[in-house]
Amino acid sequence: MSEDFRSNVSPDGNAAGLDGVAENKKSRKPAVIAVASIAVVAVLAGCGYLGWKAYTGHQLAEARQACVEASESYHKAAGEYSKLVDGDAAAASQITAKQVADAKTVAVLAEELKATEPKTVACVADDKAGYEAQAALIEKHAGWYGKHAKSLENAVKAVNDSKLAKTVSDAERLLKDSDGKVQDAKTRDELSKAIKAKDADAIAAASKKVNDSMAAKTKADEEAQRKAEEEAAAQAAAEAAAAAQAQTQQSYSAPQQSYTPSYSGGTSGSTGGGSGSSAPDFVPVSKGFGVGSADDCDAACRAPIQH
């Protein structure tokens, strides 16, 4: 028997060595199980942490993505609103109360343009809750832009419609007032068509043509009247000159006068008591009176008769 075997034999001769070995194996088994359990728990714990970390990271990524998408919608709404403000709204804001049928539309548009835009919100946060809060605020601001863009569009449309209404009304009045006062009647036909179409640009162009035609007719009428007045004045002046000339000729014409000499005495051959001469008492001759002809008889003929 070997020495090792003898050492495991009890004094009473029993083979105690084999039992001891078995007993040692039994005593080590719980320890192994405990260590294995701890290892399993550690592995499970590690897996759980990794799983939790992966889960929370996924949620954070989703929250961040939702915030980014909300921010994109916000910037799109803000861009459309700015385009409206700088474009159609800016043009409509130049229209005055005198250019529209309803002045209230101009006031409403002015108030819409005074609205204060919300501040920009950045999509930055440290955790899921932070991203969710930022996304909610961004969505709220995007809603503001959507709401005010709609109301601003309505205000712009109201102003433009009111301006068109006044344009049509003024054109209708011009069409009525220009009846019979245009040089070219076709301009009024063109204006009538533009009014029916409610085309502001066409109405403006046709109205200008009507006004120009009215001005041309007015000028032509004034010119015709001026010419008629000048002709009438020239005729009156000619008649007056003719009348004056006739009056002058009448004033300077010599009066036509006649003279018949008178005779006295008896018949030829009578004697005694009276004049027996048959010749007239005065014979207008040139000798002794200086009368050369019958036309010179004026003064000499009135001389006293001498017997």
CSV table of C-alpha atoms in Angstrom, one decimal:
chain,number,residue,atom,x,y,z
A,1,MET,CA,0.0,0.0,0.0
A,2,SER,CA,1.3,3.3,-0.9
A,3,GLU,CA,2.1,6.1,1.5
A,4,ASP,CA,-0.7,8.3,0.2
A,5,PHE,CA,-3.2,5.6,0.8
A,6,ARG,CA,-2.1,4.9,4.2
A,7,SER,CA,-2.4,8.5,5.2
A,8,ASN,CA,-6.0,8.4,4.4
A,9,VAL,CA,-6.7,5.3,6.5
A,10,SER,CA,-8.1,5.8,9.9
A,11,PRO,CA,-6.5,4.2,13.0
A,12,ASP,CA,-9.2,1.7,13.2
A,13,GLY,CA,-8.3,0.5,9.8
A,14,ASN,CA,-11.2,2.0,7.9
A,15,ALA,CA,-10.6,3.5,4.5
A,16,ALA,CA,-11.5,7.1,5.5
A,17,GLY,CA,-9.6,8.7,2.5
A,18,LEU,CA,-12.3,8.1,-0.1
A,19,ASP,CA,-15.0,9.5,2.0
A,20,GLY,CA,-13.1,12.7,2.7
A,21,VAL,CA,-12.6,13.3,-1.0
A,22,ALA,CA,-16.3,13.0,-1.6
A,23,GLU,CA,-17.1,15.2,1.3
A,24,ASN,CA,-14.8,18.0,0.0
A,25,LYS,CA,-16.5,17.9,-3.4
A,26,LYS,CA,-19.9,18.3,-1.8
A,27,SER,CA,-18.7,21.3,0.2
A,28,ARG,CA,-17.4,23.2,-2.9
A,29,LYS,CA,-20.6,22.8,-4.9
A,30,PRO,CA,-22.7,25.7,-3.3
A,31,ALA,CA,-19.8,28.0,-3.8
A,32,VAL,CA,-19.6,27.3,-7.4
A,33,ILE,CA,-23.3,27.8,-7.8
A,34,ALA,CA,-23.1,31.1,-6.0
A,35,VAL,CA,-20.3,32.3,-8.2
A,36,ALA,CA,-22.2,31.2,-11.3
A,37,SER,CA,-25.3,33.0,-10.1
A,38,ILE,CA,-23.4,36.2,-9.5
A,39,ALA,CA,-22.0,36.0,-13.0
A,40,VAL,CA,-25.4,35.4,-14.4
A,41,VAL,CA,-26.8,38.4,-12.5
A,42,ALA,CA,-23.9,40.5,-13.7
A,43,VAL,CA,-24.4,39.5,-17.3
A,44,LEU,CA,-28.1,40.1,-17.0
A,45,ALA,CA,-27.5,43.4,-15.3
A,46,GLY,CA,-25.1,44.4,-18.1
A,47,CYS,CA,-27.5,43.4,-20.7
A,48,GLY,CA,-30.3,45.3,-19.0
A,49,TYR,CA,-28.3,48.5,-18.8
A,50,LEU,CA,-27.3,48.2,-22.4
A,51,GLY,CA,-30.9,47.6,-23.3
A,52,TRP,CA,-32.2,50.5,-21.2
A,53,LYS,CA,-29.5,52.7,-22.7
A,54,ALA,CA,-30.5,51.7,-26.2
A,55,TYR,CA,-34.1,52.3,-25.4
A,56,THR,CA,-33.7,55.7,-23.9
A,57,GLY,CA,-31.3,56.7,-26.8
A,58,HIS,CA,-34.0,55.7,-29.3
A,59,GLN,CA,-36.6,57.8,-27.5
A,60,LEU,CA,-34.2,60.7,-27.4
A,61,ALA,CA,-33.6,60.4,-31.1
A,62,GLU,CA,-37.3,60.3,-31.8
A,63,ALA,CA,-37.9,63.4,-29.7
A,64,ARG,CA,-35.1,65.2,-31.5
A,65,GLN,CA,-36.4,64.2,-34.9
A,66,ALA,CA,-39.9,65.4,-34.0
A,67,CYS,CA,-38.4,68.7,-32.9
A,68,VAL,CA,-36.5,69.0,-36.2
A,69,GLU,CA,-39.6,68.3,-38.2
A,70,ALA,CA,-41.6,70.9,-36.2
A,71,SER,CA,-38.8,73.4,-36.9
A,72,GLU,CA,-39.0,72.8,-40.6
A,73,SER,CA,-42.7,73.3,-40.6
A,74,TYR,CA,-42.2,76.5,-38.6
A,75,HIS,CA,-39.6,77.9,-41.0
A,76,LYS,CA,-41.8,77.1,-44.0
A,77,ALA,CA,-44.8,78.9,-42.4
A,78,ALA,CA,-42.7,81.9,-41.5
A,79,GLY,CA,-41.2,82.1,-45.0
A,80,GLU,CA,-44.7,82.1,-46.6
A,81,TYR,CA,-45.8,84.8,-44.2
A,82,SER,CA,-42.8,87.0,-44.9
A,83,LYS,CA,-43.3,86.5,-48.7
A,84,LEU,CA,-46.9,87.7,-48.3
A,85,VAL,CA,-45.9,90.7,-46.2
A,86,ASP,CA,-43.2,91.8,-48.6
A,87,GLY,CA,-45.3,91.1,-51.7
A,88,ASP,CA,-49.1,91.4,-52.1
A,89,ALA,CA,-49.6,93.0,-48.6
A,90,ALA,CA,-46.9,95.6,-49.3
A,91,ALA,CA,-48.6,96.5,-52.6
A,92,ALA,CA,-52.1,96.6,-51.1
A,93,SER,CA,-50.8,98.8,-48.3
A,94,GLN,CA,-50.0,101.6,-50.8
A,95,ILE,CA,-53.7,101.9,-51.6
A,96,THR,CA,-55.4,104.8,-49.9
A,97,ALA,CA,-58.8,105.2,-48.4
A,98,LYS,CA,-59.8,107.5,-51.3
A,99,GLN,CA,-59.1,104.7,-53.8
A,100,VAL,CA,-61.5,102.1,-52.4
A,101,ALA,CA,-65.2,101.9,-52.0
A,102,ASP,CA,-64.9,100.9,-48.3
A,103,ALA,CA,-62.2,102.8,-46.3
A,104,LYS,CA,-62.5,100.2,-43.5
A,105,THR,CA,-60.6,97.6,-45.5
A,106,VAL,CA,-57.5,99.8,-45.6
A,107,ALA,CA,-57.6,100.2,-41.8
A,108,VAL,CA,-58.0,96.5,-41.3
A,109,LEU,CA,-55.0,95.7,-43.5
A,110,ALA,CA,-52.9,98.3,-41.6
A,111,GLU,CA,-53.7,96.6,-38.3
A,112,GLU,CA,-52.8,93.2,-39.7
A,113,LEU,CA,-49.4,94.4,-40.8
A,114,LYS,CA,-48.7,95.7,-37.2
A,115,ALA,CA,-48.8,92.1,-35.8
A,116,THR,CA,-45.6,91.1,-33.9
A,117,GLU,CA,-44.1,87.9,-35.1
A,118,PRO,CA,-43.0,85.2,-32.5
A,119,LYS,CA,-39.4,84.7,-31.7
A,120,THR,CA,-37.5,81.8,-33.4
A,121,VAL,CA,-37.0,78.7,-31.2
A,122,ALA,CA,-33.9,76.5,-31.7
A,123,CYS,CA,-34.3,72.8,-31.6
A,124,VAL,CA,-31.7,72.2,-28.8
A,125,ALA,CA,-32.2,70.2,-25.6
A,126,ASP,CA,-30.4,67.7,-23.3
A,127,ASP,CA,-33.1,65.1,-23.0
A,128,LYS,CA,-36.3,63.8,-24.4
A,129,ALA,CA,-38.5,66.1,-22.3
A,130,GLY,CA,-36.5,69.1,-23.4
A,131,TYR,CA,-36.9,68.3,-27.1
A,132,GLU,CA,-40.6,67.7,-26.6
A,133,ALA,CA,-41.0,71.1,-24.9
A,134,GLN,CA,-39.1,72.8,-27.7
A,135,ALA,CA,-41.1,71.0,-30.4
A,136,ALA,CA,-44.4,72.0,-28.7
A,137,LEU,CA,-43.3,75.7,-28.6
A,138,ILE,CA,-42.1,75.6,-32.2
A,139,GLU,CA,-45.5,74.1,-33.4
A,140,LYS,CA,-47.3,76.9,-31.5
A,141,HIS,CA,-45.3,79.5,-33.3
A,142,ALA,CA,-45.8,77.8,-36.7
A,143,GLY,CA,-49.6,77.9,-35.9
A,144,TRP,CA,-49.3,81.6,-35.3
A,145,TYR,CA,-47.8,82.1,-38.8
A,146,GLY,CA,-50.5,80.0,-40.4
A,147,LYS,CA,-53.3,81.9,-38.7
A,148,HIS,CA,-52.0,85.3,-39.4
A,149,ALA,CA,-51.1,84.5,-43.0
A,150,LYS,CA,-54.7,83.5,-43.6
A,151,SER,CA,-56.1,86.7,-42.0
A,152,LEU,CA,-53.5,88.8,-43.8
A,153,GLU,CA,-54.5,87.3,-47.2
A,154,ASN,CA,-58.2,88.1,-46.4
A,155,ALA,CA,-57.3,91.7,-45.6
A,156,VAL,CA,-55.3,92.1,-48.8
A,157,LYS,CA,-58.1,90.6,-50.9
A,158,ALA,CA,-60.7,92.9,-49.2
A,159,VAL,CA,-58.6,96.0,-50.1
A,160,ASN,CA,-58.1,94.9,-53.7
A,161,ASP,CA,-61.8,94.0,-54.1
A,162,SER,CA,-62.8,97.4,-52.7
A,163,LYS,CA,-60.5,99.2,-55.0
A,164,LEU,CA,-61.9,97.3,-58.0
A,165,ALA,CA,-65.4,98.1,-56.9
A,166,LYS,CA,-64.6,101.8,-56.9
A,167,THR,CA,-62.8,101.5,-60.2
A,168,VAL,CA,-65.8,100.0,-61.8
A,169,SER,CA,-68.1,102.6,-60.2
A,170,ASP,CA,-66.0,105.5,-61.5
A,171,ALA,CA,-65.8,104.0,-64.9
A,172,GLU,CA,-69.6,103.6,-65.1
A,173,ARG,CA,-70.0,107.2,-64.1
A,174,LEU,CA,-67.5,108.2,-66.8
A,175,LEU,CA,-69.3,106.2,-69.4
A,176,LYS,CA,-72.5,107.9,-68.5
A,177,ASP,CA,-71.1,111.4,-68.4
A,178,SER,CA,-69.2,111.0,-71.7
A,179,ASP,CA,-72.3,110.3,-73.8
A,180,GLY,CA,-72.2,112.7,-76.7
A,181,LYS,CA,-69.0,114.3,-75.5
A,182,VAL,CA,-66.3,112.2,-77.2
A,183,GLN,CA,-64.7,112.7,-80.5
A,184,ASP,CA,-64.5,109.0,-81.1
A,185,ALA,CA,-67.5,106.9,-80.0
A,186,LYS,CA,-65.4,103.7,-80.2
A,187,THR,CA,-63.6,104.6,-77.0
A,188,ARG,CA,-66.9,104.4,-75.0
A,189,ASP,CA,-67.6,101.0,-76.5
A,190,GLU,CA,-64.2,99.8,-75.3
A,191,LEU,CA,-64.8,101.2,-71.8
A,192,SER,CA,-68.2,99.4,-71.7
A,193,LYS,CA,-66.6,96.1,-72.5
A,194,ALA,CA,-63.9,96.6,-69.8
A,195,ILE,CA,-66.5,97.4,-67.2
A,196,LYS,CA,-68.4,94.2,-68.0
A,197,ALA,CA,-65.2,92.2,-67.7
A,198,LYS,CA,-64.3,94.0,-64.4
A,199,ASP,CA,-60.7,94.1,-65.6
A,200,ALA,CA,-59.0,96.9,-63.7
A,201,ASP,CA,-56.1,97.3,-66.2
A,202,ALA,CA,-58.4,97.4,-69.2
A,203,ILE,CA,-60.7,99.9,-67.4
A,204,ALA,CA,-57.8,102.1,-66.7
A,205,ALA,CA,-56.6,102.0,-70.3
A,206,ALA,CA,-60.1,102.5,-71.7
A,207,SER,CA,-60.9,105.4,-69.3
A,208,LYS,CA,-57.8,107.2,-70.5
A,209,LYS,CA,-58.9,106.9,-74.1
A,210,VAL,CA,-62.4,108.2,-73.2
A,211,ASN,CA,-60.9,111.2,-71.3
A,212,ASP,CA,-58.5,112.0,-74.1
A,213,SER,CA,-61.4,111.8,-76.7
A,214,MET,CA,-63.5,114.1,-74.5
A,215,ALA,CA,-60.6,116.5,-74.3
A,216,ALA,CA,-60.1,116.4,-78.1
A,217,LYS,CA,-63.8,117.1,-78.7
A,218,THR,CA,-63.8,119.9,-76.2
A,219,LYS,CA,-60.8,121.5,-77.9
A,220,ALA,CA,-62.4,121.0,-81.3
A,221,ASP,CA,-65.6,122.6,-80.1
A,222,GLU,CA,-63.8,125.5,-78.6
A,223,GLU,CA,-61.8,126.0,-81.7
A,224,ALA,CA,-65.0,125.9,-83.8
A,225,GLN,CA,-66.7,128.4,-81.5
A,226,ARG,CA,-63.7,130.7,-81.6
A,227,LYS,CA,-63.6,130.6,-85.4
A,228,ALA,CA,-67.4,131.2,-85.6
A,229,GLU,CA,-67.0,134.2,-83.2
A,230,GLU,CA,-64.2,135.6,-85.2
A,231,GLU,CA,-66.2,135.2,-88.5
A,232,ALA,CA,-69.2,136.9,-86.8
A,233,ALA,CA,-67.0,139.7,-85.6
A,234,ALA,CA,-65.4,140.2,-89.0
A,235,GLN,CA,-68.9,140.2,-90.6
A,236,ALA,CA,-70.1,142.7,-88.1
A,237,ALA,CA,-67.1,144.9,-88.7
A,238,ALA,CA,-67.5,144.7,-92.5
A,239,GLU,CA,-71.2,145.7,-92.2
A,240,ALA,CA,-70.3,148.5,-89.9
A,241,ALA,CA,-67.6,149.8,-92.2
A,242,ALA,CA,-70.0,149.7,-95.2
A,243,ALA,CA,-72.7,151.6,-93.2
A,244,ALA,CA,-70.1,154.2,-92.2
A,245,GLN,CA,-68.9,154.6,-95.8
A,246,ALA,CA,-72.5,155.0,-97.0
A,247,GLN,CA,-73.1,157.7,-94.4
A,248,THR,CA,-70.0,159.5,-95.3
A,249,GLN,CA,-70.9,159.6,-99.0
A,250,GLN,CA,-74.4,160.9,-98.2
A,251,SER,CA,-73.0,163.7,-96.0
A,252,TYR,CA,-70.6,165.0,-98.6
A,253,SER,CA,-72.9,164.8,-101.7
A,254,ALA,CA,-74.0,168.5,-103.0
A,255,PRO,CA,-77.7,169.3,-102.9
A,256,GLN,CA,-79.5,169.5,-106.3
A,257,GLN,CA,-81.2,173.0,-106.7
A,258,SER,CA,-83.1,174.6,-109.6
A,259,TYR,CA,-83.9,178.3,-110.5
A,260,THR,CA,-86.8,179.5,-112.7
A,261,PRO,CA,-86.6,183.2,-113.7
A,262,SER,CA,-89.8,185.3,-113.5
A,263,TYR,CA,-91.0,187.6,-116.4
A,264,SER,CA,-93.2,190.8,-116.3
A,265,GLY,CA,-94.6,193.3,-118.8
A,266,GLY,CA,-97.1,193.5,-121.7
A,267,THR,CA,-97.1,192.3,-125.2
A,268,SER,CA,-94.8,193.5,-127.8
A,269,GLY,CA,-95.7,196.9,-129.5
A,270,SER,CA,-97.7,198.3,-126.6
A,271,THR,CA,-97.2,202.0,-125.9
A,272,GLY,CA,-97.6,204.5,-123.2
A,273,GLY,CA,-98.0,204.1,-119.5
A,274,GLY,CA,-96.0,201.0,-118.9
A,275,SER,CA,-93.2,199.0,-120.0
A,276,GLY,CA,-93.7,197.8,-123.5
A,277,SER,CA,-90.7,195.5,-123.5
A,278,SER,CA,-91.3,191.9,-123.9
A,279,ALA,CA,-87.8,191.0,-122.7
A,280,PRO,CA,-87.4,189.9,-119.1
A,281,ASP,CA,-86.5,192.5,-116.5
A,282,PHE,CA,-83.2,190.6,-116.0
A,283,VAL,CA,-81.4,188.6,-118.5
A,284,PRO,CA,-78.4,186.7,-117.0
A,285,VAL,CA,-75.6,187.5,-119.3
A,286,SER,CA,-72.0,187.7,-118.7
A,287,LYS,CA,-71.6,191.3,-119.6
A,288,GLY,CA,-71.9,193.7,-116.8
A,289,PHE,CA,-72.3,191.0,-114.0
A,290,GLY,CA,-69.3,188.7,-114.5
A,291,VAL,CA,-71.4,185.6,-115.1
A,292,GLY,CA,-69.8,183.3,-117.4
A,293,SER,CA,-72.5,180.5,-117.6
A,294,ALA,CA,-75.7,179.4,-116.1
A,295,ASP,CA,-73.8,177.5,-113.4
A,296,ASP,CA,-72.3,180.9,-112.3
A,297,CYS,CA,-75.7,182.5,-111.9
A,298,ASP,CA,-76.0,182.0,-108.2
A,299,ALA,CA,-74.8,185.4,-106.9
A,300,ALA,CA,-75.5,187.4,-110.1
A,301,CYS,CA,-79.0,186.2,-110.5
A,302,ARG,CA,-79.9,187.5,-107.1
A,303,ALA,CA,-78.9,191.1,-108.0
A,304,PRO,CA,-81.6,193.8,-108.1
A,305,ILE,CA,-83.5,194.1,-111.3
A,306,GLN,CA,-82.9,197.5,-112.9
A,307,HIS,CA,-85.4,199.1,-115.3
